[in-house]
Amino acid sequence: DQQVKQNSPSLSVQEGRISILNCDYTNSMFDYFLWYKKYPAEGPTFLISISSIKDKNEDGRFTVFLNKSAKHLSLHIVPSQPGDSAVYFCAASYNNNDMRFGAGTRLTVKP
Amino acid sequence: KAGVTQTPRYLIKTRGQQVTLSCSPISGHRSVSWYQQTPGQGLQFLFEYFSETQRNKGNFPGRFSGRQFSNSRSEMNVSTLELGDSALYLCASSSLQGPYNEQFFGPGTRLTVL
């Protein structure tokens, strides 16, 4: 049962432009959402998170938007850099229990 | 501060065998979580240990088990291996339990079952 879905397996963006990664979820009880970035041969690293009481959280070039009515969140990277090329996972949690991850989106930023 | 370490990094086993994977958390971290990553499935939660107690368990068969020692190091065991168990197994540590607290992942153990 895939409660967190990333429907785009890959995304290609030109350097300097905006990258938008999308994530949908089905469980309305989720109250905490996270984005992780993963480079080959390394474990995922935490990028940014958002609580369900907010609809936006910003950290430098990274902004996460949460639309609870649509059960949708997105990660915006502005401006995109070649070093941002990685697999991005969104994850969701309810009541500090385990994280449910999406299948990931591979972002390629072209110079 | 040293990161999360996992041993071994690569492992090849045959069907029916059992395997034990090890995870050493960041010093001072008391929570260790395990995940299975397969292509197209993302990361799937196996279990979380906090202060030697299993706090949470994912939807995996009983062949998957784990434990945590008093020094917070954790082991994961898979018995009677099946071809579908081939995956990257990741562990993550955090200072407190649950994903509300930032989790730090190790590089993973790549298990191949032949």
Short mmCIF file of N, CA, C and O in Angstrom, two decimals, chain B residues 1-2 5 7 9 13 21 36 38 84 100 105 113:
data_model
loop_
_atom_site.label_atom_id
_atom_site.label_comp_id
_atom_site.label_asym_id
_atom_site.label_seq_id
_atom_site.Cartn_x
_atom_site.Cartn_y
_atom_site.Cartn_z
N LYS B 1 32.51 14.56 14.03
CA LYS B 1 31.77 13.43 14.59
C LYS B 1 31.61 12.38 13.50
O LYS B 1 31.20 12.69 12.39
N ALA B 2 31.94 11.12 13.79
CA ALA B 2 31.83 10.07 12.79
C ALA B 2 30.37 9.83 12.47
O ALA B 2 29.48 9.95 13.32
N THR B 5 27.84 4.07 10.41
CA THR B 5 28.58 3.09 9.63
C THR B 5 27.80 1.79 9.56
O THR B 5 27.11 1.40 10.52
N THR B 7 28.15 -2.34 8.18
CA THR B 7 29.01 -3.40 7.68
C THR B 7 28.21 -4.68 7.49
O THR B 7 27.26 -4.93 8.24
N ARG B 9 29.53 -3.68 3.48
CA ARG B 9 28.94 -2.82 2.46
C ARG B 9 28.27 -3.64 1.36
O ARG B 9 27.29 -3.21 0.77
N LYS B 13 24.63 -13.76 -1.05
CA LYS B 13 24.18 -14.97 -0.38
C LYS B 13 23.34 -15.78 -1.35
O LYS B 13 22.94 -15.28 -2.41
N LEU B 21 23.28 -8.11 9.30
CA LEU B 21 23.85 -6.82 8.94
C LEU B 21 24.04 -6.00 10.21
O LEU B 21 23.25 -6.10 11.14
N GLN B 36 14.51 -0.90 3.89
CA GLN B 36 14.87 -1.67 2.71
C GLN B 36 14.58 -0.80 1.48
O GLN B 36 13.48 -0.25 1.37
N THR B 38 14.39 -0.87 -2.61
CA THR B 38 14.40 -1.62 -3.86
C THR B 38 13.99 -0.68 -4.98
O THR B 38 13.29 0.30 -4.75
N GLY B 84 13.78 -12.15 -3.62
CA GLY B 84 13.20 -10.81 -3.46
C GLY B 84 13.78 -10.00 -2.33
O GLY B 84 13.46 -8.82 -2.18
N TYR B 100 10.29 12.78 13.75
CA TYR B 100 10.26 14.21 14.07
C TYR B 100 11.68 14.71 14.34
O TYR B 100 11.95 15.90 14.27
N PHE B 105 21.46 8.82 7.88
CA PHE B 105 21.56 7.52 7.26
C PHE B 105 23.01 7.10 7.04
O PHE B 105 23.89 7.92 6.77
N VAL B 113 20.91 -11.77 -3.37
CA VAL B 113 20.55 -13.15 -3.10
C VAL B 113 20.48 -13.89 -4.44
O VAL B 113 19.72 -13.49 -5.34
#
